[in-house]
Tab-separated table of C-alpha atoms in Angstrom:
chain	number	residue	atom	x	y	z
A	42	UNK	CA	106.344	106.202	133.219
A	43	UNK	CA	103.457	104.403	131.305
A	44	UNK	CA	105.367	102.320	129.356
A	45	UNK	CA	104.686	103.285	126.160
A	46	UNK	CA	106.908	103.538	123.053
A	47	UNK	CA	108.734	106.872	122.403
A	48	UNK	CA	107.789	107.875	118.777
A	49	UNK	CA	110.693	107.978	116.338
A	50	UNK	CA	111.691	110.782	114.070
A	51	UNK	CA	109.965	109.795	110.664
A	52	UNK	CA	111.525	111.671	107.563
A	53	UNK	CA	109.499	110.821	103.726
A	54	UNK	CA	111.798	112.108	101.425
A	55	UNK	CA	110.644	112.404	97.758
A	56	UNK	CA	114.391	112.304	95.659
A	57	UNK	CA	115.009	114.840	92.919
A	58	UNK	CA	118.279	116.461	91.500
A	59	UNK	CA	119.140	117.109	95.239
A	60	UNK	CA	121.840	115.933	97.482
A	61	UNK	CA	122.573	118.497	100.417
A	62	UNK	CA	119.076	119.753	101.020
A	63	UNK	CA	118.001	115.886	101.478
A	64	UNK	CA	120.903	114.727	103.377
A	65	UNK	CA	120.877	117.738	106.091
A	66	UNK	CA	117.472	117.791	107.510
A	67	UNK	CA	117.921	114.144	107.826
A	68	UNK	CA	121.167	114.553	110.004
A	69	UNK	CA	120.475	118.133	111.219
A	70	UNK	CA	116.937	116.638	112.707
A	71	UNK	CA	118.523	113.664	114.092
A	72	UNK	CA	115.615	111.275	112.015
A	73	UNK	CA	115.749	107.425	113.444
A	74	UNK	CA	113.898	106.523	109.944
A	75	UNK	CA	113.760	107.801	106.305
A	76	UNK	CA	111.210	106.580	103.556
A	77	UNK	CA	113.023	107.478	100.498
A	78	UNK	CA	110.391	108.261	97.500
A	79	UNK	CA	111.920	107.354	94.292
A	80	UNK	CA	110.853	108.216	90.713
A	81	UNK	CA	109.268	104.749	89.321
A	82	UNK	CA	109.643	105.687	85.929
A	83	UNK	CA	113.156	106.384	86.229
A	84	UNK	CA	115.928	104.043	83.520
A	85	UNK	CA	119.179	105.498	84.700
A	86	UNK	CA	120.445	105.992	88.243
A	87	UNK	CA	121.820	109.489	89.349
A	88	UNK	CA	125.387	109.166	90.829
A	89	UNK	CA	124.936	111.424	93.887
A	90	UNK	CA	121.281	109.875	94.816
A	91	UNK	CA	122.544	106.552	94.988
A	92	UNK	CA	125.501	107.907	96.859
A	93	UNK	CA	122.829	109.570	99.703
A	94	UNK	CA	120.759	106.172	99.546
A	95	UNK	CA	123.799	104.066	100.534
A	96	UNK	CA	125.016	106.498	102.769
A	97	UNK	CA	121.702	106.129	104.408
A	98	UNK	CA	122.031	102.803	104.411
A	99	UNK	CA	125.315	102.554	106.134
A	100	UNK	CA	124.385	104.334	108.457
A	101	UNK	CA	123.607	102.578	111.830
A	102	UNK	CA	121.812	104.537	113.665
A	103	UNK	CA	119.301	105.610	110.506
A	104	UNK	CA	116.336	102.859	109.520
A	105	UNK	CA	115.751	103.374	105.542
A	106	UNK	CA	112.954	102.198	103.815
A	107	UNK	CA	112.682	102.519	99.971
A	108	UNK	CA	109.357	103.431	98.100
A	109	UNK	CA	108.551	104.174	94.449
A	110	UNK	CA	105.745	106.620	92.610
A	111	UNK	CA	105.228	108.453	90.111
A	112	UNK	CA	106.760	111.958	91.035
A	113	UNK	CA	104.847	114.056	88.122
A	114	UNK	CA	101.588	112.311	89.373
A	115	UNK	CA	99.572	114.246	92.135
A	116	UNK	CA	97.671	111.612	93.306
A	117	UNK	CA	99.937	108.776	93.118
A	118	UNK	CA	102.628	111.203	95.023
A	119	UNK	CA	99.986	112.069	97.101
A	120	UNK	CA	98.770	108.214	97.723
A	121	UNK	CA	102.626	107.318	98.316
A	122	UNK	CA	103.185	110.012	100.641
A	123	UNK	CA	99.710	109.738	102.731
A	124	UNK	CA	99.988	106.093	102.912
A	125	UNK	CA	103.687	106.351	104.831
A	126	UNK	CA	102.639	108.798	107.112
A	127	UNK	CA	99.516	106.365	107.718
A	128	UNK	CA	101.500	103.460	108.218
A	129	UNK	CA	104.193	105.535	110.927
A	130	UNK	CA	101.226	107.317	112.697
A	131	UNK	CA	102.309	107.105	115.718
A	132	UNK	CA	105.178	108.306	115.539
A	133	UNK	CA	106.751	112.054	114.449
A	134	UNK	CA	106.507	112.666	110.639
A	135	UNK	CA	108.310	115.040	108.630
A	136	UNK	CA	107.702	115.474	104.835
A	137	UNK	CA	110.763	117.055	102.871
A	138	UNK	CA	108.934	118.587	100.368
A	139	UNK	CA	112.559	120.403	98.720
A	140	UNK	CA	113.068	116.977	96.257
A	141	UNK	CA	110.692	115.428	93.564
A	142	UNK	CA	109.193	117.700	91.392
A	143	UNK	CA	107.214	120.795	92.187
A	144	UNK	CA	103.771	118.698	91.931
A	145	UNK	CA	105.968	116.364	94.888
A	146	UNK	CA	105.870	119.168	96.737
A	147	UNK	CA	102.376	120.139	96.092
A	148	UNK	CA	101.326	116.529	96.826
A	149	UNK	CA	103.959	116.148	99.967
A	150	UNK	CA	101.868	119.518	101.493
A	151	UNK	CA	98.228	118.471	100.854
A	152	UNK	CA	99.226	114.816	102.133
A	153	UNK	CA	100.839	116.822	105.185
A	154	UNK	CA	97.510	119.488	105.686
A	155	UNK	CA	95.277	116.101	105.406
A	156	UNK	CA	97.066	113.740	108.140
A	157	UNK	CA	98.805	116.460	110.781
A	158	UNK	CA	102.128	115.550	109.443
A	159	UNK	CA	104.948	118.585	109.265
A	160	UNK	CA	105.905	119.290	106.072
A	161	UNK	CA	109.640	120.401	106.120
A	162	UNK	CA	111.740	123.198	103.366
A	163	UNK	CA	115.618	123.016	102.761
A	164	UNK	CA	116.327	126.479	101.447
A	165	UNK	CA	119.379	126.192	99.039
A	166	UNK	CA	122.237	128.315	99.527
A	167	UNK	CA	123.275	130.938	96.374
A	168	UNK	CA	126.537	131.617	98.101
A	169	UNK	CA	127.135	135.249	99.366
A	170	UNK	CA	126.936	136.594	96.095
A	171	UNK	CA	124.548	134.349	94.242
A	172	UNK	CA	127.798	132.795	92.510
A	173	UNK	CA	125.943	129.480	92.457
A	174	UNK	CA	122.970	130.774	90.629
A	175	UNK	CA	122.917	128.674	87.391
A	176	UNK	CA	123.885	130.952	84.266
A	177	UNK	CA	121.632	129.240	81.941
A	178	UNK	CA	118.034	127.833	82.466
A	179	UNK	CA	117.430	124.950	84.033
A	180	UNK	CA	115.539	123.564	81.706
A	181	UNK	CA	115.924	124.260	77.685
A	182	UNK	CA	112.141	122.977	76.738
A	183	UNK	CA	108.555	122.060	77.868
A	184	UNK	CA	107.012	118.499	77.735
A	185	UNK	CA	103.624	119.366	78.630
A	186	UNK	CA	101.388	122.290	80.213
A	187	UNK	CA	98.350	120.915	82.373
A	188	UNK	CA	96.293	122.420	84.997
A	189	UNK	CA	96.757	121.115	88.890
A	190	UNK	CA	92.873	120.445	90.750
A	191	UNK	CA	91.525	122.511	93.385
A	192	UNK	CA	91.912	119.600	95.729
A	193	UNK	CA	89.980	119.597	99.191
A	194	UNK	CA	91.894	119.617	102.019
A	195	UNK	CA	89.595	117.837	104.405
A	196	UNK	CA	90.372	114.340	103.457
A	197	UNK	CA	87.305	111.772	103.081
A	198	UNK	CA	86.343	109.703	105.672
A	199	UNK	CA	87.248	105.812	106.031
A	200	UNK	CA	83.928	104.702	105.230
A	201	UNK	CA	83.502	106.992	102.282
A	202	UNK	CA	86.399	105.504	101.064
A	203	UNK	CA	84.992	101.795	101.378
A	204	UNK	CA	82.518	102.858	99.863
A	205	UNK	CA	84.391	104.393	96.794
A	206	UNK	CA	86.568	101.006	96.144
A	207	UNK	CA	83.481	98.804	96.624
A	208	UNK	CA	82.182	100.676	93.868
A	209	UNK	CA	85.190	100.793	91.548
A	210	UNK	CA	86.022	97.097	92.257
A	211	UNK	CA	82.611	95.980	91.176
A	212	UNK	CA	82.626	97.769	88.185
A	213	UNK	CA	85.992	97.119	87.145
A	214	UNK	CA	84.667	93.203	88.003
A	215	UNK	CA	81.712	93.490	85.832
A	216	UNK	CA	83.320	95.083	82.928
A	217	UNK	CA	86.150	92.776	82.532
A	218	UNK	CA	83.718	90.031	82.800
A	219	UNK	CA	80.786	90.721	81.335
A	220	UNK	CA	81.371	93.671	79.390
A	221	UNK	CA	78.994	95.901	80.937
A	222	UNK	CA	79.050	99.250	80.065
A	223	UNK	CA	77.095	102.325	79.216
A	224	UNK	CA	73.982	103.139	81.013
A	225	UNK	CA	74.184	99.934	83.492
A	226	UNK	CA	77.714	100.822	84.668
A	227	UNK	CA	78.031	101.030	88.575
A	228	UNK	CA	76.729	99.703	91.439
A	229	UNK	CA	72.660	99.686	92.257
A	230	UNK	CA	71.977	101.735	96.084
A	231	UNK	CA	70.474	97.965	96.564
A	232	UNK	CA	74.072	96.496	95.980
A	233	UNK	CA	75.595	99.471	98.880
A	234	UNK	CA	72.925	99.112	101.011
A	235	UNK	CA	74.110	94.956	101.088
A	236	UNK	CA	77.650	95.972	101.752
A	237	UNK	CA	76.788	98.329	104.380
A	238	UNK	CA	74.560	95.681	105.905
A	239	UNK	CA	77.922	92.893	105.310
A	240	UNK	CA	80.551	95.251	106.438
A	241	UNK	CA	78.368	96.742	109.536
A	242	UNK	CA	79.007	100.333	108.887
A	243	UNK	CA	78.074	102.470	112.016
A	244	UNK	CA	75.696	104.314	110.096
A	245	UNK	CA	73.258	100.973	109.893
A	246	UNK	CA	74.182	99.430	113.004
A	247	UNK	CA	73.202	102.458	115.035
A	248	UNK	CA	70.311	103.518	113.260
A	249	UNK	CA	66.505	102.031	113.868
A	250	UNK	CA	65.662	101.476	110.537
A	251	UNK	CA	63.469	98.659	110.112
A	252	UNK	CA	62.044	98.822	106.075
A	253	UNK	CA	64.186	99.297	102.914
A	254	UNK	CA	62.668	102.870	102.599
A	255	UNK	CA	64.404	103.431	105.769
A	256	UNK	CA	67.845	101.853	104.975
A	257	UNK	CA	67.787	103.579	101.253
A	258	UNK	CA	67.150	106.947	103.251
A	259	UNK	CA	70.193	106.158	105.643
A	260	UNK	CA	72.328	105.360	102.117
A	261	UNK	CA	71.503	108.786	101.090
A	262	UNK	CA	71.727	110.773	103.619
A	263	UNK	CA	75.531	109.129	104.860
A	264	UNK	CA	76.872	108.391	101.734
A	265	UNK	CA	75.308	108.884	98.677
A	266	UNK	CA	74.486	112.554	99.029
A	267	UNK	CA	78.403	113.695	100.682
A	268	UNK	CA	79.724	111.570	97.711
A	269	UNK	CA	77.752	113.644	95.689
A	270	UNK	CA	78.074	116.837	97.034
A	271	UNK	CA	81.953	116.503	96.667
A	272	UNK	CA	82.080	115.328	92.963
A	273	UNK	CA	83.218	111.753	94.004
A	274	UNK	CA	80.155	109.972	92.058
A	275	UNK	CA	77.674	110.018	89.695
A	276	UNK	CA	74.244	108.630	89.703
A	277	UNK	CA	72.250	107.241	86.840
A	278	UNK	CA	68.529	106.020	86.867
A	279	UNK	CA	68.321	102.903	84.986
A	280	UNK	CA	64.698	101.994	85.276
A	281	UNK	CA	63.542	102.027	88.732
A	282	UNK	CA	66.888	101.357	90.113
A	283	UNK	CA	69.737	104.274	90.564
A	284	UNK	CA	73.758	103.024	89.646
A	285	UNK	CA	76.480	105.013	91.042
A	286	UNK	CA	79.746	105.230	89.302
A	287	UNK	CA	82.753	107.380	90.557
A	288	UNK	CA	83.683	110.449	88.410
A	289	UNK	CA	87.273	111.039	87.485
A	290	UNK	CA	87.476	113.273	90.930
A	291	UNK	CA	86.309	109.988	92.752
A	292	UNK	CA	88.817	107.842	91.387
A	293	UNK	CA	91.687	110.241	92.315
A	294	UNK	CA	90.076	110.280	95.518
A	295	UNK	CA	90.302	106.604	95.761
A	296	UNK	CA	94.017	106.552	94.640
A	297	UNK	CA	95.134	109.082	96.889
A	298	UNK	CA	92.922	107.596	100.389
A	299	UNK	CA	93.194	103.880	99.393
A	300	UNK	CA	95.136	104.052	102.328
A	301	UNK	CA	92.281	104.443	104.729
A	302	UNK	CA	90.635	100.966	104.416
């Protein structure tokens, strides 16, 4: 034997108006931890959830941890879900995806396509002759219609990501300080080439590049142009220097990958 630790059995479990179809996969797959995803937004508790959480609790054997999102948000479910696979990765992680909302679901999938997690499906029971089909709708009216993105699987790579905070924390910084807005908001390609030099990306460290030309060329070519090419930023000649800021596809990017650096 090498020594090494044997992984546990890692259930995230977004809650919604569920009880069995949480509780059983967690007992049925014999899981040695469960993040429990609860709505953030939520004022009132639901009897039977706060019966399975302390349950849970109780339980010896089980390890539960407690997180909160937004479970109508994509990308903070996404971000919530992605970051507790990240943080249990190595061991084996199983995404219920039958609670939360139907955007949990959508989020708990992509999150589970983008890390190698296994997304997991309670069917519900109807009974042998659908007797537990609700008679009425579940639902008597609609809050909202909105469209869902086309989001990439492939996730972006940690030092895309770096690169996508750096630029939304400067220009978060320089707006709430200086005001700056309009055509100068962003970061300069002179700014990211600095913070690739400070942070010692592998792109720079391994290259040969001995002029700015050179290092403005390795910007493009490793970041600036697959930022580009995937929506994530936009570019803006202000003079004879270029600002990137991150497009509303970037900053969901960012909030759903923070994870990453």
């Amino acid at each position: 034997m090498d020594g090494s630790p044997v992984p546990e059995r890692v259930q995230v479990v977004p809650l919604g108006f569920e009880y069995a179809r949480l509780k059983r996969p967690i007992l049925e797959w014999k899981a040695d931890k469960v993040v429990a995803v609860e709505y953030s937004e939520s004022e009132t508790g639901v009897h039977y959830l706060e019966a399975l959480l302390a349950e849970l609790a109780d339980n010896e054997r089980i390890e539960l941890e407690r997180r909160q999102c937004d479970i109508f948000d994509l990308y903070d479910t996404l971000g919530t879900v992605a970051r507790a696979i990240h943080d249990h990765a190595n061991d084996d992680v199983y995404v219920n995806i039958s609670g939360g909302s139907k955007i949990t679901a959508v989020a708990g999938t992509i999150a589970c396509m983008a890390t190698g997690a296994t997304p997991i499906y309670a069917k519900p029971d109807y009974g042998p002759e659908a007797d537990r089909v609700p008679p009425e709708p579940l639902h008597e009216a609609v809050e909202r219609t909105f469209s869902l993105p086309n989001y990439p699987i492939d996730s972006p790579s940690s030092t895309h990501v770096a690169f996508l905070r750096f630029i939304a924390d400067r220009t978060q910084n320089a707006s709430s300080s200086s005001g700056v807005s309009g055509r100068y908001r962003g970061v300069s390609k002179k700014g990211l080439i600095e913070f690739a030099r400070e942070e010692q990306f592998p792109f720079v460290v391994e290259s040969s590049a001995g002029t700015e030309k050179g290092f403005y060329r390795l910007l493009d070519r490793h970041v600036v142009g697959p930022l580009t090419e995937k929506g994530y930023v936009d570019t803006e000649k202000v003079g004879r220097r270029k600002y990137l800021s991150l497009t509303e596809a970037g900053e969901n990017a960012l909030r759903a990958y923070r994870h990453l650096v």
